[in-house]
Short mmCIF file of C-alpha atoms in Angstrom, two decimals:
data_model
loop_
_atom_site.label_atom_id
_atom_site.label_comp_id
_atom_site.label_asym_id
_atom_site.label_seq_id
_atom_site.Cartn_x
_atom_site.Cartn_y
_atom_site.Cartn_z
CA MET B 1 -11.57 -33.43 -26.35
CA ALA B 2 -11.11 -31.92 -22.91
CA THR B 3 -13.95 -29.77 -21.68
CA SER B 4 -13.39 -26.67 -19.62
CA ARG B 5 -15.26 -26.16 -16.39
CA ARG B 6 -15.95 -22.81 -14.83
CA SER B 7 -14.41 -22.73 -11.39
CA ALA B 8 -16.68 -22.05 -8.43
CA PRO B 9 -16.59 -18.51 -6.97
CA ARG B 10 -13.77 -18.12 -4.50
CA SER B 11 -14.88 -18.18 -0.88
CA ARG B 12 -12.70 -17.44 2.11
CA GLU B 13 -15.34 -17.83 4.79
CA GLU B 14 -14.00 -21.28 5.57
CA ASP B 15 -10.94 -19.80 7.29
CA GLY B 16 -13.20 -18.64 10.13
CA ASP B 17 -12.30 -14.95 9.89
CA LYS B 18 -15.06 -12.37 9.87
CA TYR B 19 -14.75 -8.63 9.35
CA SER B 20 -17.03 -6.17 11.13
CA VAL B 21 -17.14 -2.75 9.46
CA LEU B 22 -18.05 0.11 11.81
CA LEU B 23 -19.73 3.06 10.07
CA PRO B 24 -20.39 5.99 12.42
CA THR B 25 -22.81 8.36 10.68
CA TYR B 26 -24.18 11.85 11.14
CA ASN B 27 -26.13 13.40 8.25
CA GLU B 28 -24.94 10.89 5.63
CA ARG B 29 -28.22 9.98 3.93
CA GLU B 30 -26.82 10.60 0.42
CA ASN B 31 -23.53 8.80 1.03
CA LEU B 32 -24.70 5.78 3.01
CA PRO B 33 -26.36 3.83 0.14
CA LEU B 34 -23.25 4.24 -1.99
CA ILE B 35 -20.72 3.22 0.65
CA VAL B 36 -22.81 0.20 1.64
CA TRP B 37 -23.17 -0.89 -2.00
CA LEU B 38 -19.41 -0.62 -2.49
CA LEU B 39 -18.71 -2.57 0.71
CA VAL B 40 -21.07 -5.36 -0.36
CA LYS B 41 -19.47 -5.40 -3.81
CA TYR B 42 -15.86 -5.70 -2.70
CA PHE B 43 -16.52 -8.12 0.13
CA GLY B 44 -18.59 -10.22 -2.24
CA GLU B 45 -15.85 -10.26 -4.88
CA SER B 46 -13.10 -11.09 -2.38
CA GLY B 47 -15.09 -13.81 -0.63
CA TYR B 48 -14.48 -12.64 2.94
CA ASP B 49 -17.22 -12.94 5.55
CA TYR B 50 -18.43 -9.57 6.82
CA GLU B 51 -21.05 -7.45 8.55
CA ILE B 52 -21.67 -3.70 8.40
CA ILE B 53 -22.60 -1.95 11.65
CA VAL B 54 -24.19 1.49 11.21
CA ILE B 55 -23.90 3.70 14.29
CA ASP B 56 -26.05 6.75 13.64
CA ASP B 57 -25.96 9.58 16.15
CA GLY B 58 -29.48 10.94 15.77
CA SER B 59 -28.97 12.44 12.31
CA PRO B 60 -31.71 15.00 11.58
CA ASP B 61 -31.48 14.35 7.83
CA GLY B 62 -33.02 10.86 8.02
CA THR B 63 -29.84 8.79 7.76
CA LEU B 64 -31.28 6.12 10.06
CA GLU B 65 -34.37 5.72 7.87
CA VAL B 66 -32.09 5.17 4.87
CA ALA B 67 -30.09 2.61 6.87
CA GLU B 68 -33.32 0.74 7.69
CA GLN B 69 -34.12 0.52 3.97
CA LEU B 70 -30.63 -0.80 3.26
CA GLN B 71 -31.10 -3.43 5.96
CA GLN B 72 -34.23 -4.63 4.16
CA ILE B 73 -32.31 -4.85 0.88
CA TYR B 74 -29.15 -6.60 2.08
CA GLY B 75 -30.47 -8.46 5.13
CA GLU B 76 -30.24 -8.11 8.89
CA ASP B 77 -27.28 -10.49 8.99
CA LYS B 78 -25.20 -8.08 6.88
CA ILE B 79 -26.51 -4.67 7.96
CA LEU B 80 -26.75 -4.12 11.71
CA LEU B 81 -28.26 -0.89 13.05
CA ARG B 82 -26.98 0.31 16.41
CA PRO B 83 -28.18 3.95 16.61
CA ARG B 84 -27.69 6.38 19.48
CA ALA B 85 -29.94 9.23 20.54
CA SER B 86 -27.52 12.09 19.92
CA LYS B 87 -24.09 13.05 18.64
CA LEU B 88 -21.74 11.60 21.25
CA GLY B 89 -18.38 11.55 19.47
CA LEU B 90 -16.28 9.24 17.32
CA GLY B 91 -14.46 7.40 20.09
CA THR B 92 -17.64 6.41 21.91
CA ALA B 93 -19.17 5.38 18.57
CA TYR B 94 -16.38 2.83 18.13
CA ILE B 95 -16.79 1.60 21.69
CA HIS B 96 -20.52 1.23 21.07
CA GLY B 97 -20.01 -0.49 17.74
CA VAL B 98 -17.34 -2.98 18.80
CA LYS B 99 -19.64 -4.24 21.57
CA HIS B 100 -21.99 -5.48 18.86
CA ALA B 101 -19.32 -6.75 16.44
CA THR B 102 -19.31 -10.51 15.89
CA GLY B 103 -16.20 -10.52 13.71
CA ASN B 104 -12.71 -11.24 14.99
CA TYR B 105 -11.44 -8.30 12.93
CA VAL B 106 -12.89 -4.77 12.90
CA ILE B 107 -12.58 -2.20 10.13
CA ILE B 108 -13.19 1.47 10.87
CA MET B 109 -13.78 3.95 8.07
CA ASP B 110 -15.70 7.09 7.19
CA ALA B 111 -19.16 6.78 5.68
CA ASP B 112 -18.75 9.85 3.43
CA LEU B 113 -16.99 8.01 0.53
CA SER B 114 -13.59 9.53 1.35
CA HIS B 115 -12.39 5.97 2.08
CA HIS B 116 -12.92 3.61 -0.85
CA PRO B 117 -13.79 0.00 0.07
CA LYS B 118 -11.63 -1.24 -2.83
CA PHE B 119 -8.65 -0.98 -0.48
CA ILE B 120 -10.13 -3.37 2.09
CA PRO B 121 -8.86 -6.57 0.40
CA GLU B 122 -5.37 -5.00 0.46
CA PHE B 123 -5.76 -4.29 4.18
CA ILE B 124 -6.72 -7.91 4.80
CA GLU B 125 -3.86 -9.26 2.71
CA LYS B 126 -1.37 -6.98 4.48
CA GLN B 127 -2.64 -8.08 7.89
CA LYS B 128 -2.31 -11.75 7.00
CA GLU B 129 1.10 -11.20 5.45
CA GLY B 130 2.65 -10.01 8.72
CA ASN B 131 -0.03 -11.01 11.26
CA PHE B 132 -0.22 -7.31 12.14
CA ASP B 133 -2.28 -6.21 15.11
CA LEU B 134 -3.59 -3.31 13.08
CA VAL B 135 -3.30 -2.06 9.51
CA SER B 136 -3.63 1.64 8.80
CA GLY B 137 -4.38 3.34 5.51
CA THR B 138 -1.79 6.00 4.75
CA ARG B 139 -2.05 9.06 2.54
CA TYR B 140 1.62 9.92 3.00
CA ARG B 141 3.55 6.88 1.78
CA GLY B 142 3.95 5.09 -1.53
CA SER B 143 1.08 5.69 -3.92
CA GLY B 144 -1.11 7.26 -1.22
CA GLY B 145 -2.54 10.73 -1.72
CA VAL B 146 -5.31 13.24 -1.11
CA TYR B 147 -7.74 14.46 -3.77
CA GLY B 148 -10.35 17.20 -3.70
CA TRP B 149 -8.94 19.26 -0.83
CA ASP B 150 -8.15 22.92 -1.14
CA LEU B 151 -4.71 24.22 -0.18
CA ARG B 152 -5.85 25.13 3.34
CA ARG B 153 -7.00 21.58 4.15
CA LYS B 154 -3.81 20.09 2.71
CA ILE B 155 -1.61 22.43 4.77
CA ILE B 156 -3.58 21.66 7.95
CA SER B 157 -3.36 17.91 7.39
CA ARG B 158 0.31 17.85 6.39
CA GLY B 159 1.23 20.25 9.17
CA ALA B 160 -0.63 18.26 11.80
CA ASN B 161 0.99 15.04 10.65
CA PHE B 162 4.47 16.58 10.57
CA VAL B 163 4.23 18.13 14.05
CA THR B 164 2.85 14.88 15.42
CA GLN B 165 5.69 12.88 13.87
CA VAL B 166 8.29 15.20 15.41
CA LEU B 167 6.76 15.29 18.89
CA LEU B 168 5.47 11.76 19.31
CA ARG B 169 7.52 9.55 16.93
CA PRO B 170 4.64 7.12 16.48
CA GLY B 171 6.15 4.62 14.06
CA ALA B 172 3.38 5.19 11.50
CA SER B 173 3.22 7.64 8.61
CA ASP B 174 -0.43 8.76 8.88
CA LEU B 175 -1.75 9.41 12.37
CA THR B 176 -4.87 11.42 11.64
CA GLY B 177 -6.41 9.01 9.14
CA SER B 178 -9.43 6.95 10.15
CA PHE B 179 -9.33 4.02 7.70
CA ARG B 180 -7.96 1.06 9.64
CA LEU B 181 -8.26 -2.66 10.28
CA TYR B 182 -7.81 -3.99 13.82
CA LYS B 183 -7.81 -7.35 15.47
CA LYS B 184 -10.96 -7.05 17.56
CA ALA B 185 -9.17 -7.73 20.84
CA VAL B 186 -6.58 -5.06 20.01
CA LEU B 187 -9.25 -2.46 19.24
CA GLU B 188 -11.04 -3.25 22.49
CA SER B 189 -7.77 -2.85 24.39
CA LEU B 190 -6.98 0.48 22.74
CA VAL B 191 -10.39 2.14 23.06
CA ALA B 192 -10.42 1.22 26.75
CA ARG B 193 -7.22 3.25 27.22
CA CYS B 194 -7.89 6.23 24.98
CA VAL B 195 -9.23 9.40 26.58
CA SER B 196 -9.25 11.77 23.59
CA LYS B 197 -12.28 12.84 21.61
CA GLY B 198 -12.83 14.00 18.06
CA TYR B 199 -9.97 13.96 15.57
CA VAL B 200 -7.32 13.44 18.26
CA PHE B 201 -8.82 10.04 19.02
CA GLN B 202 -7.34 8.45 15.88
CA MET B 203 -3.92 9.80 16.71
CA GLU B 204 -4.04 8.54 20.27
CA MET B 205 -5.00 5.07 19.05
CA ILE B 206 -1.71 4.80 17.15
CA ILE B 207 0.32 6.21 20.04
CA ARG B 208 -1.23 3.76 22.50
CA ALA B 209 -0.65 0.92 20.05
CA ARG B 210 3.05 1.80 19.97
CA GLN B 211 3.19 1.93 23.77
CA LEU B 212 1.66 -1.55 23.99
CA ASP B 213 4.04 -2.92 21.34
CA TYR B 214 1.26 -3.73 18.91
CA THR B 215 2.48 -4.25 15.36
CA ILE B 216 1.32 -1.81 12.68
CA GLY B 217 1.13 -2.44 8.94
CA GLU B 218 0.37 0.24 6.36
CA VAL B 219 -1.42 0.31 3.01
CA PRO B 220 -1.23 3.39 0.73
CA ILE B 221 -4.71 4.77 0.04
CA SER B 222 -6.27 7.53 -2.03
CA PHE B 223 -8.32 9.85 0.17
CA VAL B 224 -11.06 11.68 -1.76
CA ASP B 225 -12.96 14.60 -0.24
CA ARG B 226 -16.65 14.04 0.35
CA VAL B 227 -19.03 14.61 -2.58
CA TYR B 228 -22.22 15.03 -0.54
CA GLY B 229 -22.66 16.86 2.73
CA GLU B 230 -20.39 19.19 4.63
CA SER B 231 -17.00 18.56 6.18
CA LYS B 232 -17.08 18.34 9.96
CA LEU B 233 -13.61 19.89 10.34
CA GLY B 234 -13.84 23.37 11.79
CA GLY B 235 -11.95 25.79 13.99
CA ASN B 236 -13.03 24.07 17.20
CA GLU B 237 -11.71 20.73 15.93
CA ILE B 238 -8.34 22.26 15.07
CA ILE B 239 -8.01 23.80 18.54
CA SER B 240 -9.02 20.48 20.13
CA PHE B 241 -6.41 18.71 18.01
CA LEU B 242 -3.63 21.02 19.21
CA LYS B 243 -4.70 20.62 22.84
CA GLY B 244 -4.83 16.86 22.45
CA LEU B 245 -1.42 16.76 20.78
CA LEU B 246 0.17 18.66 23.67
CA THR B 247 -1.56 16.39 26.17
CA LEU B 248 -0.23 13.27 24.45
CA PHE B 249 3.25 14.80 24.26
CA ALA B 250 3.20 15.46 27.99
CA THR B 251 1.75 12.09 29.01
CA THR B 252 3.27 9.52 26.62
#
């Protein structure tokens, strides 16, 4: 009688690819343990090699102390802490983080649980499918969507995306999202060219990618509004977005 053998857990580390996840944080002490646990879970299940780089900008709520505890739990090889003294902006956080990334692919995402790590294996599969230079999560195509936002936030997001599509014709359906996978060399090339700050930074990254003829893949995602903490989108960010949009329209 034939006996069945349980197959060994699937591992994809042999292919040599490694994924560095950049997590910029500011006052995310409640969210950070959850997002890290989910990242470890989905990377572990998919078998891809990874590291998580936490870039905390001097959070007064003790986020860095929480990150240090997580490093003790999951190990210094998986959780890297690269803090900065003060809040210096998203773009510079990526520049800072990618300098310490040892992976040949870099994933950027929010630490507030609005981006679910369950989509990361889909990002990786999409990238391999077309050897894309970058893969962007999209809320505005296929099964993608937004959950938990009030009507005001939805109108702002949809309106910003529509105006940007009309003015800049970027070749991607979601310019203001910040859940993406890049080839490391491509990310380094883009951040070196981008001059925007804040929410405009993500938009400029896609525009510069189009200018440089980088290929872009898309994966529909569900964006869920943060459960803990406060949204960092305010009136100043909206004004900065409009100024940045006009600047990109005039210069690209």
